[in-house]
CSV table of C-alpha atoms in Angstrom, one decimal:
chain,number,residue,atom,x,y,z
A,720,MET,CA,21.0,6.6,28.3
A,721,TYR,CA,19.8,5.4,24.9
A,722,THR,CA,17.9,2.5,26.6
A,723,VAL,CA,16.2,4.9,29.0
A,724,SER,CA,15.2,7.3,26.2
A,725,LYS,CA,13.8,4.5,24.1
A,726,LEU,CA,11.9,3.1,27.0
A,727,PHE,CA,10.5,6.5,27.7
A,728,THR,CA,9.4,6.8,24.1
A,729,TYR,CA,7.5,3.5,24.1
A,730,ILE,CA,5.8,4.2,27.4
A,731,PHE,CA,4.8,7.8,27.2
A,732,LEU,CA,4.0,8.2,23.5
A,733,PRO,CA,0.9,6.8,21.8
A,734,PRO,CA,-0.2,4.0,22.0
A,735,GLY,CA,1.7,3.2,25.1
A,736,ILE,CA,0.4,6.2,27.1
A,737,PHE,CA,-3.2,5.2,26.1
A,738,ILE,CA,-2.7,1.7,27.5
A,739,ILE,CA,-1.3,3.0,30.7
A,740,ALA,CA,-4.2,5.5,31.1
A,741,LEU,CA,-6.7,2.7,30.5
A,742,LEU,CA,-5.0,0.4,33.1
A,743,LEU,CA,-5.0,3.2,35.6
A,744,ALA,CA,-8.6,3.9,34.9
A,745,ALA,CA,-9.4,0.2,35.5
A,746,LEU,CA,-7.4,0.3,38.8
A,747,TYR,CA,-9.4,3.1,40.2
A,748,ALA,CA,-12.8,2.7,38.5
A,749,LYS,CA,-15.7,1.2,40.5
A,750,ARG,CA,-17.6,0.3,37.4
A,751,PHE,CA,-16.7,-0.9,33.9
A,752,ARG,CA,-13.3,-2.1,35.1
A,753,SER,CA,-13.4,-5.1,32.7
A,754,VAL,CA,-14.1,-2.7,29.8
A,755,PHE,CA,-11.0,-0.6,30.5
A,756,VAL,CA,-8.9,-3.7,30.8
A,757,SER,CA,-10.3,-5.2,27.6
A,758,VAL,CA,-9.6,-2.0,25.6
A,759,ALA,CA,-6.1,-1.8,27.0
A,760,LEU,CA,-5.5,-5.4,26.0
A,761,PHE,CA,-6.8,-4.6,22.5
A,762,PHE,CA,-4.5,-1.7,22.1
A,763,TYR,CA,-1.5,-3.7,23.4
A,764,LEU,CA,-2.1,-6.8,21.2
A,765,PHE,CA,-2.5,-4.8,17.9
A,766,SER,CA,0.3,-2.4,18.6
A,767,ASN,CA,3.2,-4.9,19.2
A,768,SER,CA,5.3,-6.2,16.4
A,769,PHE,CA,4.6,-9.9,17.0
A,770,VAL,CA,0.8,-9.6,16.4
A,771,SER,CA,1.1,-7.0,13.6
A,772,ASP,CA,3.7,-9.2,11.8
A,773,ALA,CA,1.5,-12.3,12.3
A,774,LEU,CA,-1.4,-10.4,10.7
A,775,MET,CA,0.7,-9.0,7.8
A,776,LYS,CA,2.7,-12.1,7.0
A,777,PRO,CA,-0.1,-14.1,5.2
A,778,LEU,CA,-0.7,-11.1,2.9
A,779,GLU,CA,3.0,-10.5,2.0
A,780,SER,CA,4.7,-13.9,2.3
A,781,GLN,CA,3.7,-15.3,-1.1
A,782,TYR,CA,5.3,-12.3,-2.9
A,783,THR,CA,9.1,-12.0,-3.3
A,784,ASN,CA,11.6,-10.0,-5.3
A,785,ASP,CA,12.0,-13.0,-7.7
A,786,LEU,CA,9.9,-11.4,-10.4
A,787,GLN,CA,8.5,-13.6,-13.1
A,788,ILE,CA,9.8,-12.0,-16.3
A,789,THR,CA,7.8,-12.5,-19.5
A,790,LYS,CA,8.2,-11.2,-23.1
A,791,ASN,CA,4.4,-11.2,-23.6
A,792,ALA,CA,3.5,-8.4,-21.1
A,793,ASP,CA,1.6,-5.5,-22.5
A,794,ALA,CA,2.3,-2.9,-19.8
A,795,ILE,CA,3.1,-2.1,-16.2
A,796,VAL,CA,0.1,-0.9,-14.1
A,797,VAL,CA,0.9,1.0,-10.9
A,798,LEU,CA,-1.8,1.6,-8.3
A,799,SER,CA,-1.8,4.8,-6.4
A,800,GLY,CA,-1.4,4.8,-2.6
A,801,GLY,CA,-2.1,8.4,-1.6
A,802,SER,CA,-0.6,11.9,-2.0
A,803,ILE,CA,0.4,14.8,0.2
A,804,SER,CA,-1.1,18.1,-0.9
A,805,GLY,CA,1.3,21.0,-0.4
A,806,SER,CA,4.4,18.8,0.0
A,807,LYS,CA,7.6,20.7,-0.9
A,808,ASN,CA,8.8,17.8,-3.1
A,809,LEU,CA,7.8,14.3,-4.1
A,810,PRO,CA,4.1,14.8,-3.2
A,811,LEU,CA,3.2,11.1,-3.5
A,812,GLY,CA,2.5,9.3,-0.2
A,813,SER,CA,5.2,7.0,1.1
A,814,ASP,CA,3.4,3.8,-0.2
A,815,SER,CA,2.6,5.4,-3.5
A,816,LEU,CA,6.1,6.7,-4.0
A,817,LYS,CA,7.6,3.2,-3.5
A,818,ARG,CA,5.1,1.8,-6.0
A,819,VAL,CA,5.8,4.4,-8.6
A,820,THR,CA,9.6,4.1,-8.2
A,821,TRP,CA,9.4,0.3,-8.6
A,822,GLY,CA,7.0,0.7,-11.5
A,823,VAL,CA,9.3,3.1,-13.3
A,824,PHE,CA,12.3,0.7,-12.7
A,825,LEU,CA,10.3,-2.2,-14.3
A,826,ALA,CA,8.9,-0.1,-17.2
A,827,LYS,CA,12.3,1.3,-18.1
A,828,SER,CA,14.1,-2.1,-17.8
A,829,GLN,CA,11.4,-4.0,-19.7
A,830,ASN,CA,10.8,-1.2,-22.3
A,831,LEU,CA,7.1,-1.2,-21.5
A,832,PRO,CA,4.4,1.5,-21.1
A,833,LEU,CA,3.4,2.4,-17.5
A,834,VAL,CA,-0.2,3.1,-16.6
A,835,PHE,CA,-0.6,5.0,-13.3
A,836,SER,CA,-4.1,4.5,-11.9
A,837,GLY,CA,-5.5,6.8,-9.2
A,838,GLY,CA,-7.5,9.9,-8.8
A,839,GLY,CA,-8.2,10.1,-5.1
A,840,LEU,CA,-10.8,12.0,-3.1
A,841,ASN,CA,-9.1,15.4,-3.2
A,842,LYS,CA,-10.5,17.1,-6.3
A,843,GLN,CA,-8.2,20.1,-5.9
A,844,TYR,CA,-5.1,18.0,-5.9
A,845,SER,CA,-5.5,14.5,-7.3
A,846,GLU,CA,-3.1,11.6,-6.8
A,847,SER,CA,-2.5,11.6,-10.6
A,848,LYS,CA,-1.3,15.2,-10.4
A,849,ALA,CA,1.0,14.3,-7.5
A,850,PHE,CA,2.3,11.5,-9.7
A,851,LEU,CA,3.0,13.7,-12.7
A,852,GLU,CA,4.8,16.3,-10.4
A,853,SER,CA,6.9,13.5,-8.9
A,854,ILE,CA,7.7,12.1,-12.4
A,855,LYS,CA,8.9,15.6,-13.4
A,856,GLU,CA,11.2,15.6,-10.4
A,857,PHE,CA,12.6,12.2,-11.5
A,858,GLN,CA,13.4,13.7,-14.9
A,859,ASP,CA,14.8,17.0,-13.6
A,860,TYR,CA,17.1,15.5,-10.8
A,861,LEU,CA,18.0,12.2,-12.5
A,862,ASN,CA,18.3,13.6,-16.0
A,863,ILE,CA,16.2,10.9,-17.5
A,864,HIS,CA,13.5,11.3,-20.1
A,865,ILE,CA,10.1,9.8,-19.2
A,866,PRO,CA,7.6,10.3,-22.1
A,867,ILE,CA,4.1,11.3,-21.0
A,868,SER,CA,1.3,10.1,-23.3
A,869,LYS,CA,-2.5,10.7,-23.2
A,870,TYR,CA,-3.1,7.2,-24.5
A,871,LEU,CA,-1.4,3.9,-24.0
A,872,GLN,CA,1.7,3.7,-26.2
A,873,LEU,CA,2.6,0.0,-26.7
A,874,HIS,CA,6.0,-1.6,-27.1
A,875,HIS,CA,8.1,1.2,-25.6
A,876,PHE,CA,8.7,3.0,-22.4
A,877,SER,CA,6.2,5.7,-21.7
A,878,VAL,CA,3.7,6.9,-19.0
A,879,CYS,CA,-0.1,7.1,-19.3
A,880,VAL,CA,-2.3,8.3,-16.5
A,881,GLU,CA,-5.8,7.1,-15.4
A,882,ASN,CA,-7.1,9.9,-13.1
A,883,LYS,CA,-10.7,9.0,-12.3
A,884,SER,CA,-10.5,6.0,-9.9
A,885,LEU,CA,-11.2,6.3,-6.2
A,886,ASN,CA,-10.5,2.7,-5.1
A,887,THR,CA,-9.0,-0.6,-6.3
A,888,TYR,CA,-12.1,-1.7,-8.0
A,889,GLN,CA,-12.2,1.4,-10.1
A,890,ASN,CA,-8.4,1.1,-10.7
A,891,ALA,CA,-9.1,-2.1,-12.5
A,892,GLN,CA,-12.3,-0.9,-14.2
A,893,PHE,CA,-10.9,2.4,-15.6
A,894,SER,CA,-7.5,0.8,-16.5
A,895,LYS,CA,-9.3,-1.8,-18.5
A,896,LYS,CA,-10.8,0.9,-20.6
A,897,ILE,CA,-7.4,2.3,-21.4
A,898,PHE,CA,-6.3,-1.1,-22.7
A,899,GLU,CA,-9.6,-1.5,-24.7
A,900,GLN,CA,-8.9,1.8,-26.4
A,901,ALA,CA,-5.6,0.2,-27.5
A,902,ASN,CA,-7.5,-2.8,-28.8
A,903,ILE,CA,-6.2,-5.1,-26.1
A,904,GLN,CA,-9.1,-7.2,-24.5
A,905,ASN,CA,-7.2,-9.4,-22.2
A,906,PRO,CA,-4.1,-7.5,-21.1
A,907,ILE,CA,-1.0,-9.2,-19.6
A,908,ILE,CA,0.3,-6.8,-17.0
A,909,TYR,CA,2.9,-6.5,-14.3
A,910,LEU,CA,0.7,-5.2,-11.4
A,911,VAL,CA,2.6,-3.0,-9.0
A,912,THR,CA,1.2,-2.3,-5.6
A,913,SER,CA,2.2,-2.7,-1.9
A,914,ALA,CA,2.7,-6.4,-1.0
A,915,TYR,CA,0.0,-6.3,1.6
A,916,HIS,CA,-2.5,-5.0,-1.0
A,917,MET,CA,-1.5,-7.4,-3.8
A,918,LYS,CA,-3.8,-10.3,-3.0
A,919,ARG,CA,-7.0,-8.1,-3.2
A,920,ALA,CA,-5.7,-6.2,-6.2
A,921,GLU,CA,-5.0,-9.4,-8.1
A,922,MET,CA,-8.6,-10.7,-7.4
A,923,ILE,CA,-10.1,-7.5,-8.7
A,924,PHE,CA,-7.9,-7.2,-11.8
A,925,ASN,CA,-8.5,-10.9,-12.6
A,926,HIS,CA,-12.2,-10.2,-12.4
A,927,PHE,CA,-11.8,-7.6,-15.2
A,928,GLY,CA,-10.0,-10.0,-17.5
A,929,PHE,CA,-6.4,-9.0,-16.8
A,930,ARG,CA,-3.7,-11.6,-16.7
A,931,VAL,CA,-1.7,-10.4,-13.7
A,932,ILE,CA,2.0,-10.9,-13.0
A,933,PRO,CA,2.5,-9.7,-9.4
A,934,ALA,CA,5.3,-7.1,-9.0
A,935,ALA,CA,4.9,-6.4,-5.3
A,936,THR,CA,6.9,-3.7,-3.4
A,937,ASP,CA,6.6,-1.7,-0.2
A,938,PHE,CA,6.9,-4.7,2.1
A,939,LYS,CA,6.0,-3.9,5.7
A,940,ILE,CA,7.8,-6.8,7.4
A,941,GLY,CA,11.2,-8.3,6.9
A,942,ASP,CA,13.3,-11.0,8.5
A,943,ASN,CA,15.0,-8.9,11.1
A,944,PRO,CA,15.4,-10.9,14.4
A,945,LYS,CA,13.0,-9.9,17.2
A,946,THR,CA,14.3,-8.1,20.3
A,947,ILE,CA,12.8,-7.3,23.6
A,948,TRP,CA,11.6,-3.9,22.2
A,949,ASP,CA,9.2,-5.7,19.9
A,950,TYR,CA,7.1,-6.6,23.0
A,951,PHE,CA,6.5,-2.9,23.6
A,952,PRO,CA,3.6,-1.1,21.9
A,953,ASN,CA,4.5,1.2,19.0
A,954,MET,CA,2.5,3.2,16.5
A,955,GLN,CA,4.0,1.6,13.4
A,956,ALA,CA,2.9,-1.9,14.5
A,957,PHE,CA,-0.6,-0.6,15.3
A,958,LYS,CA,-0.7,1.0,11.8
A,959,ASN,CA,0.4,-2.3,10.2
A,960,SER,CA,-2.3,-4.2,12.2
A,961,TYR,CA,-4.9,-1.8,11.0
A,962,THR,CA,-3.7,-2.1,7.4
A,963,ALA,CA,-3.7,-5.9,7.5
A,964,ILE,CA,-7.2,-6.1,9.0
A,965,HIS,CA,-8.5,-3.6,6.4
A,966,GLU,CA,-7.2,-5.9,3.7
A,967,TYR,CA,-8.8,-9.0,5.2
A,968,PHE,CA,-12.2,-7.3,5.3
A,969,GLY,CA,-11.7,-6.2,1.7
A,970,ILE,CA,-10.9,-9.7,0.6
A,971,LEU,CA,-13.8,-11.1,2.6
A,972,SER,CA,-16.1,-8.5,0.9
A,973,LEU,CA,-14.9,-9.7,-2.5
A,974,ILE,CA,-15.6,-13.3,-1.6
A,975,LEU,CA,-19.0,-12.6,-0.3
A,976,ARG,CA,-20.0,-10.6,-3.3
A,977,LYS,CA,-18.8,-13.4,-5.6
A,978,VAL,CA,-20.9,-15.9,-3.6
A,979,LEU,CA,-23.9,-13.6,-3.5
């Protein structure tokens, strides 16, 4: 029964149902048959786990949980990853929540200040506001004290918010100003972001004079053995493929701008 239910889910929920519809259209169409087949193949390739993992692996594989610990670090910098306006609790997006949780773990254990960087496009409910509300829940439910500071407080655990940035470039640009206000010109930071995003983030933060220690989290692929179900299209694999391709274009854009 479970197998039938799972098979039904893969076939009749997106993107599987789209692939079937496109193949049926190709079967009965008198024109553009090759177009329908090509689009169906595109959806299938990018929505199965083998292809999505192959795209994601080069981005994630160089980062592990073996964190390089240094006594010279100035701070933890956590990059935002979205928020959910109107959420009943923990209003950070799933990627962002993992980044913040890992960042707080590191900042607390290393007794370092944490800089959260992210404003977002929603002016009524910024990502930094979602961060502060989530931090309040951490304090209330876990009974831990997380000091909030308007400016960077060096040499002890505290939280500082950068709330203007709209993208990774601005994350680095506005974060650098926070460190400059604290008279640190070439900051040594633990950079916390999703593993798939770390390569591009490192490139940008290095450009602004940061010395980056990668502290990746939110890994999208693991070492679980593949099964026959991984051949079926699923939305998570399609999302991972999209995310990976987006990162490759972002990295290519940085390379071309540097060359130009």
